[in-house]
Amino acid sequence: MPTLKELARRPNPLTGGHSACAGCGFPQAVRLVLMSIDEPVVVAGATGCMEVTTTTYPNTAWTVPFIHNAFENAAATISGVEAAYQALRRKGKIDREIRFVAFGGDGGTYDIGLQSLSGAVERGHRFLYVCYDNQAYMNTGIQRSSATPFGASTTTSPAGDVVPGKQQRRKDLTAIMAAHGIPYVAQSTIAHWQDLTRKVKRATEVDGPSFINVLAPCRLGWGTDPSQTIRLAELAAETCAWPLFEVDHGQWKVTYVPKNKLAIEEYLKPQERFRHVFEDETGQLLAAIQKDVDEQWQALLARAGLGKDGKA
Ligand SMILES: Cc1ncc(C[n+]2csc(CCOP(=O)(O)OP(=O)(O)O)c2C)c(N)n1
Ligand code: SF4
């Protein structure tokens, strides 16, 4: 696994000059993922903030081959490219190792692109799909997605007199991908660079499809200070709102168990999208969010064969 110094010396796959907001999470996800791969890569990207802010014609911030896609078909495209590569290898026209990576936001992955992603991994193509999850459709105006957590306010689940933010639980896409029985599935964040780079290395080593879900906070949609992006991703793991784990050939492993699991309010308080939670004097909404996080954390620990305290 590369050290931080080695990573910093590698060519930058996504240069400055893109138009993502200051403090946006996805550029760190893209850089950490691609800088962890030793082989040349071909990248496909679904539309969303990542594509729109990095590829405004006639400019591009990408220094690696990048294929534009519609919202719904990044996985289908990259699986076609991988199939063509395998055919050319069989014919002896290409003899070097190339890795294939698709990126999509949560809207493009949990929702609209899920069918093409499910099909591509079921067919067994060797590629890595990375979801940069900022928990809403940010590019088109912060609409709720199925990745938006319970209680968060978005423009289509606005907290007000009628509803206190989104009323449904976040879809557990990482578990859905694991249910496909593919060789490698993991969850990480942009703050946990060692965890993420190790997982990318493993994902690109396995001979088949792999999937990594990376929490990448959005300072605009979350209503947070740009300087706090990495801290928020850390707090997501410290509170277990976004646990770090992997499923390697069917084996579930929690890759980070906080020594002192923090209360969920530590993570929610700096975020404007949860402001109403702290205006509710009954404390019921905060308690409901805490209960939901705790239930999901306990279910994950059980899946990984760990006790309620996170120990074997
Ligand atoms: C089929 C289809 N529906 C809607 C759109 C409009 N659209 C473009 S980007 C986007 C939101 C993308 O959200 P997400 O995938 O979460 O990425 P983010 O913008 O948050 O990075 C939408 C709704 C589209 N391009 N195609
Ligand atoms: S709106 Fe959010 S996801 Fe989009 S560029 Fe800005 S910070 Fe990044």
Coordinates of C-alpha atoms and ligand atoms in Angstrom, one line a residue:
M1 CA 0.0 0.0 0.0
P2 CA 1.4 3.4 -0.9
T3 CA 2.5 5.8 1.9
L4 CA 1.0 9.3 2.1
K5 CA 4.3 10.7 0.8
E6 CA 4.2 8.3 -2.2
L7 CA 0.6 9.1 -2.9
A8 CA 1.3 12.8 -2.9
R9 CA 4.1 12.3 -5.5
R10 CA 1.9 10.4 -7.9
P11 CA 0.4 12.2 -11.0
N12 CA -2.8 14.0 -10.1
P13 CA -5.7 12.4 -12.0
L14 CA -8.0 15.4 -11.3
T15 CA -6.2 18.7 -11.6
G16 CA -7.2 22.0 -10.1
G17 CA -9.3 24.3 -12.2
H18 CA -12.5 22.3 -12.0
S19 CA -15.5 24.2 -10.7
A20 CA -16.6 22.1 -7.7
C21 CA -17.4 24.2 -4.6
A22 CA -14.6 25.0 -2.2
G23 CA -14.6 22.2 0.4
C24 CA -16.4 19.7 -1.8
G25 CA -15.8 16.1 -0.9
F26 CA -15.8 14.3 -4.3
P27 CA -12.4 15.5 -5.6
Q28 CA -10.7 13.8 -2.6
A29 CA -12.6 10.6 -3.4
V30 CA -11.5 10.7 -7.0
R31 CA -7.9 11.5 -6.2
L32 CA -7.5 8.9 -3.4
V33 CA -9.1 6.2 -5.5
L34 CA -7.2 6.8 -8.7
M35 CA -3.9 7.5 -7.0
S36 CA -4.1 4.1 -5.3
I37 CA -4.2 2.2 -8.6
D38 CA -0.7 1.4 -10.0
E39 CA -2.0 0.3 -13.5
P40 CA -3.3 2.7 -16.2
V41 CA -7.0 3.4 -15.8
V42 CA -10.0 4.2 -18.0
V43 CA -12.7 6.1 -16.1
A44 CA -16.5 6.4 -16.8
G45 CA -18.5 9.0 -14.9
A46 CA -22.2 9.4 -14.4
T47 CA -23.6 12.9 -14.7
G48 CA -23.9 14.8 -11.5
C49 CA -21.7 17.4 -9.7
M50 CA -18.5 15.4 -10.5
E51 CA -19.0 15.3 -14.2
V52 CA -20.5 18.7 -14.6
T53 CA -17.8 20.5 -12.7
T54 CA -14.8 18.7 -14.2
T55 CA -15.7 18.5 -17.9
T56 CA -17.2 21.8 -19.0
Y57 CA -16.5 21.7 -22.7
P58 CA -14.0 22.4 -24.1
N59 CA -12.0 22.0 -20.9
T60 CA -11.4 18.9 -18.7
A61 CA -9.8 18.5 -15.3
W62 CA -9.1 14.8 -15.9
T63 CA -5.6 13.7 -16.8
V64 CA -6.8 10.1 -17.4
P65 CA -9.1 8.8 -20.1
F66 CA -12.6 9.8 -19.1
I67 CA -15.9 8.7 -20.7
H68 CA -19.0 10.8 -20.3
N69 CA -22.2 9.0 -19.5
A70 CA -25.9 9.7 -18.9
F71 CA -27.1 9.5 -15.4
E72 CA -28.1 5.9 -15.6
N73 CA -25.4 4.0 -17.5
A74 CA -21.9 4.5 -16.2
A75 CA -21.6 0.8 -15.2
A76 CA -23.0 -0.4 -18.5
T77 CA -20.5 1.7 -20.4
I78 CA -17.5 0.6 -18.4
S79 CA -18.5 -3.0 -18.7
G80 CA -18.6 -2.6 -22.5
V81 CA -15.1 -1.1 -22.4
E82 CA -13.8 -3.9 -20.2
A83 CA -15.4 -6.5 -22.6
A84 CA -13.7 -4.9 -25.6
Y85 CA -10.4 -4.9 -23.7
Q86 CA -10.7 -8.6 -22.9
A87 CA -11.4 -9.3 -26.5
L88 CA -8.4 -7.4 -27.7
R89 CA -6.2 -9.2 -25.1
R90 CA -7.4 -12.6 -26.4
K91 CA -6.5 -11.5 -29.9
G92 CA -3.1 -10.4 -28.6
K93 CA -3.6 -6.8 -29.6
I94 CA -3.2 -5.5 -26.0
D95 CA -0.7 -7.0 -23.6
R96 CA -0.7 -4.6 -20.7
E97 CA -2.9 -4.6 -17.5
I98 CA -5.5 -1.8 -17.5
R99 CA -8.0 -1.1 -14.8
F100 CA -11.6 0.1 -15.3
V101 CA -13.3 2.5 -12.9
A102 CA -16.8 4.0 -12.9
F103 CA -17.8 6.9 -10.6
G104 CA -21.3 7.9 -9.8
G105 CA -23.0 10.1 -7.2
D106 CA -25.7 8.5 -4.9
G107 CA -28.5 9.6 -7.3
G108 CA -26.7 8.0 -10.2
T109 CA -25.9 4.9 -8.2
Y110 CA -28.5 4.1 -5.5
D111 CA -31.4 5.2 -7.7
I112 CA -31.2 5.8 -11.5
G113 CA -28.1 3.7 -12.3
L114 CA -28.8 0.8 -10.0
Q115 CA -30.2 -1.4 -12.8
S116 CA -27.1 -1.0 -15.0
L117 CA -24.7 -1.4 -12.0
S118 CA -26.6 -4.6 -10.9
G119 CA -26.4 -6.0 -14.4
A120 CA -22.8 -5.2 -14.9
V121 CA -21.7 -6.9 -11.7
E122 CA -23.9 -9.9 -12.3
R123 CA -22.2 -10.4 -15.7
G124 CA -18.9 -10.5 -13.8
H125 CA -17.0 -7.7 -15.6
R126 CA -13.7 -6.9 -13.9
F127 CA -14.1 -3.2 -12.9
L128 CA -14.4 -1.1 -9.8
Y129 CA -17.5 1.0 -9.3
V130 CA -17.1 3.9 -6.8
C131 CA -20.1 5.7 -5.5
Y132 CA -19.2 9.2 -4.1
D133 CA -22.1 9.5 -1.7
N134 CA -23.1 13.0 -0.7
Q135 CA -26.6 11.8 0.2
A136 CA -28.7 13.9 -2.2
Y137 CA -29.1 15.0 -5.9
M138 CA -26.8 17.9 -5.3
N139 CA -26.2 19.1 -8.9
T140 CA -29.9 19.7 -9.7
G141 CA -30.8 21.5 -6.4
I142 CA -30.4 19.2 -3.4
Q143 CA -33.3 16.9 -3.9
R144 CA -33.6 13.8 -1.6
S145 CA -32.2 10.5 -2.9
S146 CA -32.6 7.0 -1.4
A147 CA -29.2 7.7 0.1
T148 CA -30.5 10.7 2.1
P149 CA -30.5 9.7 5.8
F150 CA -33.7 9.7 7.9
G151 CA -34.5 13.2 9.3
A152 CA -32.3 15.2 6.8
S153 CA -33.9 18.3 5.2
T154 CA -33.6 18.6 1.4
T155 CA -35.6 20.6 -1.1
T156 CA -37.9 17.7 -1.7
S157 CA -38.1 16.6 1.9
P158 CA -38.0 20.0 3.5
A159 CA -38.3 20.2 7.3
G160 CA -41.2 22.4 8.3
D161 CA -44.6 22.1 9.9
V162 CA -45.7 19.1 7.9
V163 CA -42.7 16.8 7.9
P164 CA -39.4 17.0 9.9
G165 CA -37.1 16.2 7.0
K166 CA -36.9 12.9 5.2
Q167 CA -39.2 10.2 6.6
Q168 CA -37.5 7.1 5.3
R169 CA -34.3 5.3 6.2
R170 CA -31.2 5.5 4.0
K171 CA -31.1 2.6 1.5
D172 CA -28.2 0.3 2.4
L173 CA -26.7 0.1 -1.0
T174 CA -23.4 -1.4 0.2
A175 CA -25.3 -4.4 1.6
I176 CA -27.3 -4.6 -1.7
M177 CA -24.0 -4.8 -3.6
A178 CA -22.7 -7.5 -1.2
A179 CA -25.9 -9.5 -1.9
H180 CA -24.7 -9.8 -5.5
G181 CA -22.0 -12.1 -4.2
I182 CA -19.3 -10.2 -6.0
P183 CA -15.6 -10.6 -4.9
Y184 CA -15.2 -7.3 -3.1
V185 CA -17.5 -4.7 -1.6
A186 CA -16.5 -2.0 0.9
Q187 CA -17.5 1.3 2.5
S188 CA -15.2 4.1 3.5
T189 CA -14.9 7.9 3.6
I190 CA -12.7 10.6 2.1
A191 CA -11.3 11.2 5.6
H192 CA -9.9 7.7 6.1
W193 CA -7.2 7.7 3.4
Q194 CA -5.4 4.6 4.6
D195 CA -8.6 2.7 4.9
L196 CA -9.8 3.8 1.4
T197 CA -6.5 3.3 -0.4
R198 CA -6.1 -0.2 1.0
K199 CA -9.7 -1.0 0.0
V200 CA -9.1 0.3 -3.6
K201 CA -5.9 -1.8 -3.8
R202 CA -7.9 -4.9 -2.8
A203 CA -10.8 -4.0 -5.1
T204 CA -8.6 -3.8 -8.1
E205 CA -6.6 -7.0 -7.2
V206 CA -9.7 -9.3 -7.2
D207 CA -10.6 -10.9 -10.5
G208 CA -14.1 -9.7 -11.0
P209 CA -16.4 -6.8 -10.1
S210 CA -15.9 -4.6 -7.0
F211 CA -17.8 -1.8 -5.4
I212 CA -16.8 0.9 -2.9
N213 CA -19.2 3.4 -1.3
V214 CA -17.3 6.5 -0.2
L215 CA -19.0 9.2 2.0
A216 CA -18.1 12.5 0.3
P217 CA -19.7 15.4 2.2
C218 CA -21.3 18.3 0.2
R219 CA -20.8 21.6 1.9
L220 CA -23.7 23.2 0.0
G221 CA -26.3 20.5 0.5
W222 CA -25.3 19.7 4.0
G223 CA -25.0 23.4 4.9
T224 CA -21.5 23.2 6.4
D225 CA -18.4 25.2 6.5
P226 CA -16.0 24.3 3.7
S227 CA -13.2 23.8 6.2
Q228 CA -15.2 21.1 8.0
T229 CA -15.6 18.6 5.2
I230 CA -13.0 16.1 6.3
R231 CA -14.0 16.5 10.0
L232 CA -17.6 15.6 9.1
A233 CA -16.5 12.5 7.3
E234 CA -14.5 11.5 10.4
L235 CA -17.5 12.2 12.7
A236 CA -19.7 10.1 10.4
A237 CA -17.5 7.1 11.3
E238 CA -17.0 8.1 15.0
T239 CA -20.7 8.2 15.5
C240 CA -21.3 5.0 13.4
A241 CA -23.7 6.9 11.1
W242 CA -21.4 5.7 8.3
P243 CA -19.5 2.6 9.5
L244 CA -16.3 1.5 7.7
F245 CA -16.5 -2.1 6.6
E246 CA -15.7 -4.6 3.8
V247 CA -17.1 -7.8 2.4
D248 CA -14.3 -9.8 0.9
H249 CA -15.5 -12.9 -0.9
G250 CA -18.5 -13.1 1.4
Q251 CA -16.6 -12.4 4.7
W252 CA -18.0 -9.3 6.5
K253 CA -15.4 -7.3 8.4
V254 CA -15.8 -4.0 10.3
T255 CA -12.6 -2.1 9.5
Y256 CA -13.0 0.6 12.1
V257 CA -14.6 0.3 15.5
P258 CA -14.6 3.6 17.4
K259 CA -13.0 3.4 20.8
N260 CA -15.6 5.8 22.2
K261 CA -18.6 5.8 19.9
L262 CA -19.8 9.4 19.9
A263 CA -23.4 10.5 20.2
I264 CA -25.0 11.3 16.8
E265 CA -25.5 14.9 17.7
E266 CA -21.8 15.5 17.4
Y267 CA -22.1 14.7 13.7
L268 CA -25.5 16.4 13.1
K269 CA -25.0 19.7 14.9
P270 CA -22.6 21.3 12.4
Q271 CA -25.0 20.5 9.6
E272 CA -27.7 23.0 8.5
R273 CA -29.8 20.1 7.0
F274 CA -30.3 18.8 10.6
R275 CA -30.9 22.2 12.2
H276 CA -34.6 21.5 12.9
V277 CA -33.6 18.4 14.9
F278 CA -32.1 20.7 17.5
E279 CA -35.1 23.1 17.4
D280 CA -37.4 20.2 18.4
E281 CA -37.6 20.7 22.2
T282 CA -39.1 17.3 22.8
G283 CA -35.8 15.7 21.6
Q284 CA -37.9 13.0 19.9
L285 CA -36.4 13.4 16.4
L286 CA -32.8 13.3 17.7
A287 CA -33.7 10.2 19.8
A288 CA -35.3 8.5 16.7
I289 CA -32.2 9.2 14.6
Q290 CA -29.9 7.9 17.3
K291 CA -32.0 4.7 17.6
D292 CA -31.9 4.2 13.9
V293 CA -28.1 4.5 13.8
D294 CA -27.7 2.2 16.8
E295 CA -29.9 -0.5 15.2
Q296 CA -28.0 -0.4 12.0
W297 CA -24.6 -0.5 13.7
Q298 CA -25.7 -3.5 15.9
A299 CA -26.9 -5.3 12.8
L300 CA -23.5 -4.7 11.1
L301 CA -21.6 -6.0 14.1
A302 CA -23.7 -9.1 14.1
R303 CA -23.1 -9.7 10.4
A304 CA -19.4 -9.4 11.0
G305 CA -19.6 -11.9 13.9
L306 CA -18.8 -9.2 16.6
G307 CA -20.4 -8.7 19.9
K308 CA -22.5 -5.6 20.8
D309 CA -19.3 -3.9 22.1
G310 CA -17.6 -4.4 18.7
K311 CA -15.2 -7.1 20.0
A312 CA -14.9 -10.7 18.7
Ligands
LIG1 C1 -32.4 10.2 -16.4 C2 -32.0 11.6 -15.9 N1 -32.8 12.1 -14.9 C3 -32.5 13.3 -14.4 C4 -31.3 14.0 -14.9 C5 -31.0 15.3 -14.3 N2 -29.9 15.2 -13.4 C6 -28.6 15.5 -13.8 S1 -27.5 15.4 -12.5 C7 -28.7 15.0 -11.4 C8 -28.4 14.9 -9.9 C9 -27.2 14.0 -9.7 O1 -27.2 13.6 -8.3 P1 -26.1 12.6 -7.8 O2 -26.0 11.4 -8.7 O3 -26.4 12.3 -6.4 O4 -24.8 13.4 -8.0 P2 -24.4 14.8 -7.3 O5 -24.9 15.9 -8.2 O6 -25.0 14.8 -5.9 O7 -22.9 14.8 -7.3 C10 -30.0 15.0 -12.1 C11 -31.3 14.7 -11.4 C12 -30.6 13.4 -15.9 N3 -29.5 14.0 -16.4 N4 -31.0 12.2 -16.4
SF4_2 S1 -22.9 21.3 -4.7 FE1 -21.9 19.8 -3.2 S2 -21.3 18.0 -4.5 FE2 -21.8 19.8 -5.9 S3 -19.8 20.8 -6.2 FE3 -20.8 21.9 -4.5 S4 -20.0 20.8 -2.6 FE4 -19.6 19.5 -4.4

